Short mmCIF file of C-alpha atoms and ligand atoms in Angstrom, two decimals:
data_model
loop_
_atom_site.label_atom_id
_atom_site.label_comp_id
_atom_site.label_asym_id
_atom_site.label_seq_id
_atom_site.Cartn_x
_atom_site.Cartn_y
_atom_site.Cartn_z
CA MET A 1 -19.43 -16.64 0.36
CA LYS A 2 -17.87 -20.10 0.25
CA LYS A 3 -14.36 -19.95 1.57
CA LYS A 4 -11.85 -20.87 -1.13
CA ILE A 5 -8.89 -18.98 0.22
CA PRO A 6 -6.41 -19.76 3.05
CA SER A 7 -7.03 -18.73 6.67
CA PHE A 8 -6.64 -15.12 7.81
CA ILE A 9 -3.20 -15.80 9.32
CA ASP A 10 -1.96 -17.75 6.29
CA ILE A 11 -3.01 -14.94 3.94
CA TYR A 12 -1.38 -12.42 6.28
CA LYS A 13 1.86 -14.48 6.25
CA SER A 14 1.91 -14.72 2.47
CA LEU A 15 1.44 -10.95 2.06
CA ILE A 16 4.21 -10.06 4.51
CA LYS A 17 6.57 -12.57 2.90
CA ILE A 18 6.82 -10.62 -0.37
CA PRO A 19 9.14 -7.58 -0.12
CA THR A 20 7.53 -4.50 -1.70
CA ILE A 21 9.80 -1.69 -0.53
CA SER A 22 9.43 1.53 -2.43
CA SER A 23 12.12 4.13 -2.11
CA GLU A 24 13.57 7.20 -3.81
CA ASN A 25 16.82 5.21 -3.64
CA LYS A 26 16.67 3.16 -6.86
CA THR A 27 19.03 0.49 -5.50
CA ILE A 28 16.45 -0.64 -2.92
CA ASP A 29 13.23 0.23 -4.75
CA LEU A 30 11.29 -2.95 -5.70
CA SER A 31 8.52 -3.84 -8.12
CA ASN A 32 5.23 -4.82 -6.45
CA LYS A 33 4.20 -7.16 -9.30
CA THR A 34 4.51 -10.43 -7.33
CA PHE A 35 2.42 -8.96 -4.52
CA ILE A 36 -0.24 -7.68 -6.95
CA ASP A 37 -0.40 -11.12 -8.62
CA LEU A 38 -0.88 -12.87 -5.28
CA LEU A 39 -3.58 -10.42 -4.23
CA SER A 40 -5.29 -10.83 -7.62
CA ASN A 41 -5.31 -14.62 -7.20
CA TYR A 42 -6.94 -14.35 -3.79
CA PHE A 43 -9.65 -11.97 -4.99
CA SER A 44 -10.25 -14.09 -8.14
CA GLU A 45 -10.89 -17.04 -5.85
CA LEU A 46 -13.64 -14.96 -4.26
CA ASN A 47 -15.14 -14.33 -7.73
CA PHE A 48 -13.92 -10.75 -7.96
CA GLU A 49 -13.04 -9.32 -11.36
CA ILE A 50 -9.47 -8.12 -11.60
CA GLU A 51 -7.98 -5.17 -13.43
CA ILE A 52 -4.23 -4.61 -13.23
CA GLN A 53 -2.84 -1.23 -14.18
CA ASN A 54 0.80 -0.48 -14.90
CA ILE A 55 1.95 2.95 -13.72
CA PRO A 56 3.49 4.34 -16.94
CA ASN A 57 7.28 4.12 -17.18
CA THR A 58 7.63 2.09 -13.99
CA ASN A 59 7.68 -1.53 -12.84
CA LYS A 60 4.85 -0.72 -10.39
CA PHE A 61 1.21 -1.77 -10.59
CA ASN A 62 -2.22 -0.97 -9.18
CA MET A 63 -4.94 -3.58 -8.83
CA LEU A 64 -8.66 -2.92 -8.85
CA SER A 65 -10.76 -5.91 -7.96
CA SER A 66 -14.52 -5.63 -8.08
CA PHE A 67 -17.53 -7.69 -7.19
CA GLY A 68 -20.95 -6.70 -8.49
CA SER A 69 -21.82 -4.04 -11.02
CA GLY A 70 -23.89 -0.91 -11.32
CA GLN A 71 -23.82 2.41 -9.54
CA GLY A 72 -22.50 3.24 -6.10
CA GLY A 73 -21.05 0.74 -3.68
CA LEU A 74 -17.93 0.97 -1.61
CA LEU A 75 -14.23 1.10 -2.40
CA PHE A 76 -11.58 -0.04 0.08
CA SER A 77 -8.14 1.27 -0.70
CA GLY A 78 -4.73 0.24 0.54
CA HIS A 79 -1.15 0.62 -0.62
CA THR A 80 0.96 -2.39 -1.47
CA ASP A 81 4.37 -0.92 -0.71
CA THR A 82 6.28 -0.51 2.54
CA VAL A 83 9.15 1.70 3.61
CA ASP A 84 12.68 0.33 3.86
CA PHE A 85 13.88 -1.28 7.10
CA ASP A 86 17.07 -1.46 9.14
CA GLU A 87 18.04 -5.09 9.75
CA ASN A 88 19.96 -4.25 12.92
CA THR A 89 16.95 -2.76 14.67
CA TRP A 90 14.49 -5.60 13.92
CA LYS A 91 14.24 -8.38 16.51
CA THR A 92 12.42 -10.69 14.06
CA ASP A 93 12.61 -11.28 10.32
CA PRO A 94 10.57 -8.37 8.86
CA PHE A 95 9.27 -10.68 6.09
CA LYS A 96 8.18 -13.47 8.42
CA LEU A 97 4.90 -12.88 10.23
CA THR A 98 5.69 -13.51 13.91
CA GLN A 99 3.06 -13.81 16.64
CA LYS A 100 4.20 -13.04 20.16
CA ASN A 101 2.47 -11.69 23.29
CA ASP A 102 -0.76 -10.75 21.55
CA LYS A 103 1.10 -8.93 18.82
CA ILE A 104 1.74 -9.74 15.17
CA TYR A 105 5.11 -8.52 13.88
CA GLY A 106 6.29 -7.92 10.33
CA LEU A 107 7.08 -5.15 7.85
CA GLY A 108 3.75 -3.82 6.59
CA VAL A 109 1.53 -5.60 9.13
CA ILE A 110 -0.26 -2.32 9.81
CA ASP A 111 1.15 -0.01 7.11
CA MET A 112 -0.62 -1.54 5.37
CA LYS A 113 -0.53 -4.97 3.77
CA GLY A 114 -2.46 -6.36 6.72
CA PHE A 115 -5.55 -4.44 5.61
CA PHE A 116 -5.82 -6.75 2.58
CA ALA A 117 -5.74 -9.83 4.83
CA PHE A 118 -8.63 -8.31 6.81
CA LEU A 119 -10.58 -7.53 3.64
CA LEU A 120 -10.09 -11.02 2.18
CA ASP A 121 -11.09 -12.70 5.41
CA THR A 122 -14.14 -10.46 5.91
CA ILE A 123 -15.38 -10.81 2.33
CA SER A 124 -14.94 -14.59 2.37
CA SER A 125 -17.29 -14.81 5.33
CA ILE A 126 -20.07 -12.68 3.79
CA ASN A 127 -23.02 -14.25 1.98
CA ILE A 128 -22.36 -13.36 -1.67
CA LYS A 129 -26.06 -13.38 -2.54
CA LYS A 130 -26.65 -10.39 -0.29
CA ILE A 131 -24.28 -8.11 -2.23
CA LYS A 132 -26.34 -5.77 -4.42
CA LYS A 133 -23.92 -2.92 -5.08
CA PRO A 134 -20.25 -3.13 -6.10
CA VAL A 135 -17.51 -3.86 -3.60
CA TYR A 136 -14.19 -2.55 -4.92
CA ILE A 137 -10.71 -3.20 -3.60
CA LEU A 138 -7.97 -0.89 -4.78
CA ALA A 139 -4.33 -1.82 -4.16
CA THR A 140 -1.99 1.03 -5.04
CA ALA A 141 1.73 1.36 -5.72
CA ASN A 142 4.30 3.85 -4.47
CA GLU A 143 2.35 5.40 -1.61
CA GLU A 144 5.53 5.70 0.44
CA THR A 145 7.28 7.72 -2.28
CA ASP A 146 5.41 9.83 -4.85
CA MET A 147 1.87 8.38 -4.45
CA SER A 148 1.94 7.81 -8.22
CA GLY A 149 -0.33 4.76 -7.88
CA ALA A 150 -3.24 6.69 -6.35
CA ARG A 151 -2.60 9.73 -8.55
CA TYR A 152 -2.68 7.62 -11.72
CA PHE A 153 -5.71 5.55 -10.68
CA SER A 154 -7.80 8.56 -9.72
CA GLU A 155 -7.07 10.22 -13.09
CA ASN A 156 -7.93 7.13 -15.12
CA THR A 157 -10.90 5.39 -13.56
CA LYS A 158 -14.57 5.60 -14.40
CA ILE A 159 -15.95 3.90 -11.29
CA LYS A 160 -18.18 5.95 -9.02
CA PRO A 161 -18.57 4.30 -5.62
CA ASP A 162 -20.58 6.08 -2.92
CA CYS A 163 -17.63 6.12 -0.55
CA ILE A 164 -13.94 5.25 -0.22
CA ILE A 165 -12.29 3.88 2.93
CA VAL A 166 -8.50 4.11 3.08
CA GLY A 167 -7.31 1.49 5.55
CA GLU A 168 -4.27 3.26 6.98
CA PRO A 169 -3.54 2.46 10.63
CA THR A 170 -5.76 4.95 12.47
CA SER A 171 -6.28 2.73 15.53
CA LEU A 172 -9.76 2.20 14.06
CA LYS A 173 -10.59 5.88 14.51
CA LEU A 174 -12.54 7.51 11.73
CA ILE A 175 -10.44 10.26 10.12
CA ASN A 176 -12.04 13.00 8.02
CA ALA A 177 -9.07 15.37 7.61
CA HIS A 178 -5.30 15.45 7.60
CA LYS A 179 -2.46 17.86 6.99
CA GLY A 180 -0.44 18.00 3.78
CA HIS A 181 3.28 18.14 3.16
CA VAL A 182 5.57 20.24 0.98
CA SER A 183 9.33 20.51 1.20
CA TYR A 184 11.85 22.85 -0.34
CA LYS A 185 15.53 23.47 -0.76
CA ILE A 186 17.09 26.87 -1.26
CA ASP A 187 20.58 26.99 -2.74
CA ILE A 188 22.41 30.25 -2.16
CA PHE A 189 25.46 31.01 -4.25
CA GLY A 190 28.02 33.46 -2.90
CA ASP A 191 31.60 34.06 -4.01
CA ALA A 192 34.63 31.92 -3.27
CA GLY A 193 37.76 33.53 -1.88
CA HIS A 194 40.28 33.92 0.94
CA SER A 195 38.81 35.18 4.19
CA SER A 196 41.58 37.79 4.57
CA ASP A 197 40.18 39.63 1.58
CA SER A 198 36.41 39.28 1.85
CA SER A 199 35.54 42.95 1.40
CA ASN A 200 34.22 42.63 -2.15
CA LYS A 201 33.03 39.03 -1.85
CA MET A 202 29.46 37.89 -1.24
CA ASN A 203 29.22 35.37 1.58
CA SER A 204 26.34 32.90 1.06
CA ILE A 205 25.85 32.42 4.83
CA GLU A 206 25.08 36.13 5.18
CA ILE A 207 22.46 35.88 2.43
CA ALA A 208 21.07 32.76 4.13
CA TYR A 209 20.62 34.79 7.31
CA GLU A 210 18.45 37.31 5.41
CA ILE A 211 16.42 34.53 3.81
CA ILE A 212 15.82 32.73 7.10
CA LYS A 213 14.52 35.96 8.65
CA GLN A 214 12.02 36.30 5.79
CA LEU A 215 10.95 32.66 6.06
CA ILE A 216 10.37 32.99 9.79
CA ASN A 217 8.14 35.99 9.02
CA LEU A 218 6.23 33.80 6.54
CA LYS A 219 5.91 31.09 9.18
CA LYS A 220 4.42 33.59 11.65
CA TYR A 221 2.08 34.91 8.96
CA ILE A 222 0.63 31.53 7.97
CA GLN A 223 0.32 30.45 11.57
CA LYS A 224 -1.64 33.58 12.37
CA LYS A 225 -3.80 33.51 9.27
CA TYR A 226 -4.68 29.80 9.04
CA SER A 227 -6.09 27.70 11.81
CA HIS A 228 -8.35 24.67 12.15
CA LYS A 229 -9.69 23.81 15.57
CA ASP A 230 -9.98 20.07 14.85
CA PHE A 231 -6.21 19.58 14.58
CA SER A 232 -4.13 18.93 17.70
CA ILE A 233 -1.70 21.51 16.29
CA ALA A 234 -4.29 23.93 14.96
CA HIS A 235 -2.10 25.85 12.48
CA PRO A 236 0.19 24.91 9.58
CA THR A 237 3.69 24.03 10.77
CA MET A 238 6.95 25.03 9.17
CA ASN A 239 10.26 23.43 10.05
CA PHE A 240 13.84 24.09 8.96
CA GLY A 241 15.34 20.64 8.44
CA SER A 242 18.94 21.46 7.59
CA ILE A 243 21.41 24.18 6.80
CA GLN A 244 24.68 23.39 5.12
CA GLY A 245 27.42 25.68 3.94
CA GLY A 246 31.10 26.41 3.93
CA SER A 247 34.19 24.28 4.15
CA ALA A 248 36.79 26.20 6.16
CA ILE A 249 36.98 29.11 8.57
CA ASN A 250 39.43 30.97 6.38
CA ARG A 251 37.31 30.81 3.22
CA VAL A 252 34.39 32.94 2.14
CA CYS A 253 31.41 30.62 2.06
CA SER A 254 30.41 30.20 -1.58
CA LEU A 255 27.46 27.79 -1.28
CA CYS A 256 24.89 27.52 1.47
CA SER A 257 21.75 25.35 1.29
CA ILE A 258 18.66 25.38 3.48
CA THR A 259 15.91 22.76 3.52
CA PHE A 260 12.50 23.26 5.09
CA GLU A 261 9.02 21.80 5.04
CA ILE A 262 5.51 23.13 5.50
CA ARG A 263 2.61 20.98 6.70
CA PRO A 264 -0.52 22.87 5.65
CA ILE A 265 -4.01 22.51 7.09
CA PRO A 266 -6.84 22.02 4.55
CA GLN A 267 -7.58 25.77 4.12
CA LEU A 268 -4.03 26.39 2.89
CA ASN A 269 -3.64 24.86 -0.54
CA LEU A 270 -0.36 24.06 -2.31
CA ASN A 271 -0.83 26.82 -4.86
CA THR A 272 -1.18 29.47 -2.17
CA ILE A 273 1.97 28.20 -0.44
CA GLU A 274 3.85 28.52 -3.73
CA ILE A 275 2.58 32.10 -4.23
CA LEU A 276 3.39 33.11 -0.63
CA LEU A 277 6.90 31.68 -0.89
CA LYS A 278 7.62 33.48 -4.14
CA LYS A 279 6.31 36.71 -2.67
CA THR A 280 8.44 36.25 0.45
CA LEU A 281 11.61 35.71 -1.55
CA LYS A 282 10.91 38.27 -4.31
CA GLN A 283 12.73 41.23 -2.82
CA ILE A 284 15.73 39.32 -1.60
CA LYS A 285 16.06 37.54 -4.94
CA GLU A 286 16.10 40.91 -6.68
CA LYS A 287 18.70 42.21 -4.23
CA PHE A 288 20.95 39.19 -4.77
CA GLU A 289 20.29 38.50 -8.43
CA ASN A 290 21.04 35.00 -9.74
CA ARG A 291 22.25 33.84 -6.37
CA ILE A 292 19.10 32.35 -4.79
CA PHE A 293 17.41 29.24 -6.19
CA LEU A 294 14.31 27.66 -4.68
CA LYS A 295 13.27 24.15 -5.62
CA ASN A 296 10.60 21.71 -4.56
CA LEU A 297 11.91 18.59 -2.86
CA PHE A 298 10.03 15.29 -3.20
CA PHE A 299 6.38 15.27 -4.18
CA SER A 300 3.89 17.63 -2.61
CA ILE A 301 0.79 16.24 -0.96
CA PRO A 302 -2.19 18.52 -0.32
CA ALA A 303 -4.00 18.52 3.00
CA TYR A 304 -7.33 16.72 2.98
CA GLU A 305 -10.74 17.30 4.47
CA ILE A 306 -14.25 16.05 4.01
CA SER A 307 -16.75 18.06 6.04
CA LYS A 308 -18.10 16.46 9.19
CA LYS A 309 -21.48 17.60 7.91
CA HIS A 310 -21.23 15.44 4.76
CA ASN A 311 -23.93 12.76 4.82
CA ILE A 312 -21.35 10.00 4.16
CA VAL A 313 -19.38 11.08 7.23
CA LYS A 314 -22.53 11.14 9.34
CA THR A 315 -23.59 7.72 8.01
CA ILE A 316 -20.25 6.13 8.91
CA GLU A 317 -20.06 7.93 12.25
CA ASN A 318 -23.43 6.42 13.14
CA LEU A 319 -22.51 3.02 11.79
CA CYS A 320 -19.23 2.86 13.74
CA ASN A 321 -20.62 4.72 16.73
CA MET A 322 -17.79 7.25 16.84
CA ASN A 323 -17.02 10.84 15.88
CA SER A 324 -14.58 11.58 13.11
CA SER A 325 -11.27 13.26 13.93
CA THR A 326 -8.05 14.49 12.31
CA VAL A 327 -4.42 13.36 12.02
CA ASN A 328 -1.17 15.10 11.15
CA TYR A 329 0.19 12.55 8.66
CA CYS A 330 -0.62 12.29 4.94
CA THR A 331 -2.57 9.66 2.99
CA GLU A 332 -3.74 9.09 -0.58
CA ALA A 333 -7.14 10.63 0.25
CA PRO A 334 -6.48 14.00 -1.49
CA PHE A 335 -6.12 12.09 -4.80
CA LEU A 336 -8.86 9.50 -4.26
CA LYS A 337 -11.39 12.19 -3.40
CA LYS A 338 -11.74 12.84 -7.15
CA ILE A 339 -13.54 9.48 -7.31
CA ALA A 340 -15.76 9.63 -4.21
CA PRO A 341 -16.01 11.00 -0.65
CA THR A 342 -13.06 9.49 1.21
CA LEU A 343 -12.48 8.62 4.85
CA ILE A 344 -9.54 6.96 6.56
CA LEU A 345 -10.08 4.08 8.94
CA GLY A 346 -7.89 1.07 9.60
CA PRO A 347 -6.41 -1.32 12.16
CA GLY A 348 -3.16 -0.75 14.05
CA SER A 349 -1.57 2.39 15.41
CA ILE A 350 0.37 4.93 13.36
CA ASP A 351 2.89 4.92 16.24
CA GLN A 352 4.18 1.58 14.95
CA ALA A 353 4.25 2.55 11.26
CA HIS A 354 7.69 3.17 9.75
CA HIS A 355 9.23 1.84 12.97
CA PRO A 356 11.40 -1.24 13.52
CA ASN A 357 9.42 -4.20 14.88
CA GLU A 358 6.16 -2.90 13.39
CA TYR A 359 3.27 -4.78 14.94
CA LEU A 360 -0.48 -5.14 14.99
CA HIS A 361 -1.99 -5.57 18.43
CA CYS A 362 -4.36 -8.56 18.29
CA SER A 363 -7.05 -6.55 20.07
CA PHE A 364 -7.70 -4.88 16.68
CA ILE A 365 -8.60 -8.11 14.89
CA LYS A 366 -12.19 -8.67 15.98
CA PRO A 367 -13.36 -5.02 15.87
CA THR A 368 -11.77 -4.52 12.44
CA LYS A 369 -13.63 -7.48 10.97
CA ASN A 370 -16.86 -6.21 12.54
CA ILE A 371 -16.43 -2.72 11.13
CA LEU A 372 -15.57 -4.01 7.63
CA THR A 373 -18.58 -6.33 7.68
CA ASN A 374 -20.85 -3.48 8.80
CA LEU A 375 -19.51 -1.16 6.09
CA ILE A 376 -20.06 -3.71 3.32
CA THR A 377 -23.53 -4.53 4.66
CA LYS A 378 -24.48 -0.84 4.85
CA PHE A 379 -23.15 0.25 1.44
CA CYS A 380 -23.43 -2.86 -0.70
CA CYS A 381 -26.11 -5.21 0.65
ZN1 LIG B 401 0.65 3.75 4.87
#
């Protein structure tokens, strides 16, 4: 393909320069429109067709760019947004790509705007005439918050590629499964009153104690019942994140709140977690009527797995000369799997994601371009 776009590093710079923070905090949450427009321009220059999709009721956008038509092909997916950053902990400007000591610094260099720079550079060096099946690039919105971009796209697309590669920073390891994430808050309402006369008052901390005992039993149950040998921590994890309650030693505690999360393995689906939790809390809720309220925090993400025996997994394992493995963090794969078998594979280490001074080690550059070229050749040429 004749190169009409800037160099790899110049593209990389231009992508990092545009802030695309997504956050639950509306005062720092940004639209990704400028970024999507820039990406669309680059892919248009490479003769890709562009489709831009507005996520309903938001100022966020997905982009699907495609080259070639017909059945099958390959879809590369990446998210356009980054997490927020703390100015005081960054040694360089997070929006200025900085190269130093074999590392490339900037917010989103690995998680995961950089993936688009790799894709553009790789595609621009491939002979266009060889491409027989579609190459798709999906750029999603809001991965760092509610994953609404990937959710919306997967519900509304008709494309049917043979395989999807999500370019999250896996250190170029092939990932076929990951854990999910659900989080909850329990508000417990007791009575208010003076501590000297607490005999007929209900103290919310005492109810919390009962609830925590039940939840620890649930934790033991799911850890005994569910296990997956491919994960470094083989069972689902459950963690209490916070407990808050009371205001003074001489008052009966009227409100106590507990937050906790569960990170399920693929065999434990979100629906089952919901059922188990309700069952766990049923008796205690009946005992303390109208005092215990459970609610979901944030947006739940299911665990994900594509069998190692799946022919797509075997094909890519052979192509990349590596075995697939698992990670403990979440991706958009559980939503994208509705479209096609999905694997996760991308440059940079997750250890640097969401950290100040995020960087890509330059040793990833050459192998990433090789892998992307091989994938396109295998699936589309
Ligand atoms: Zn990411």
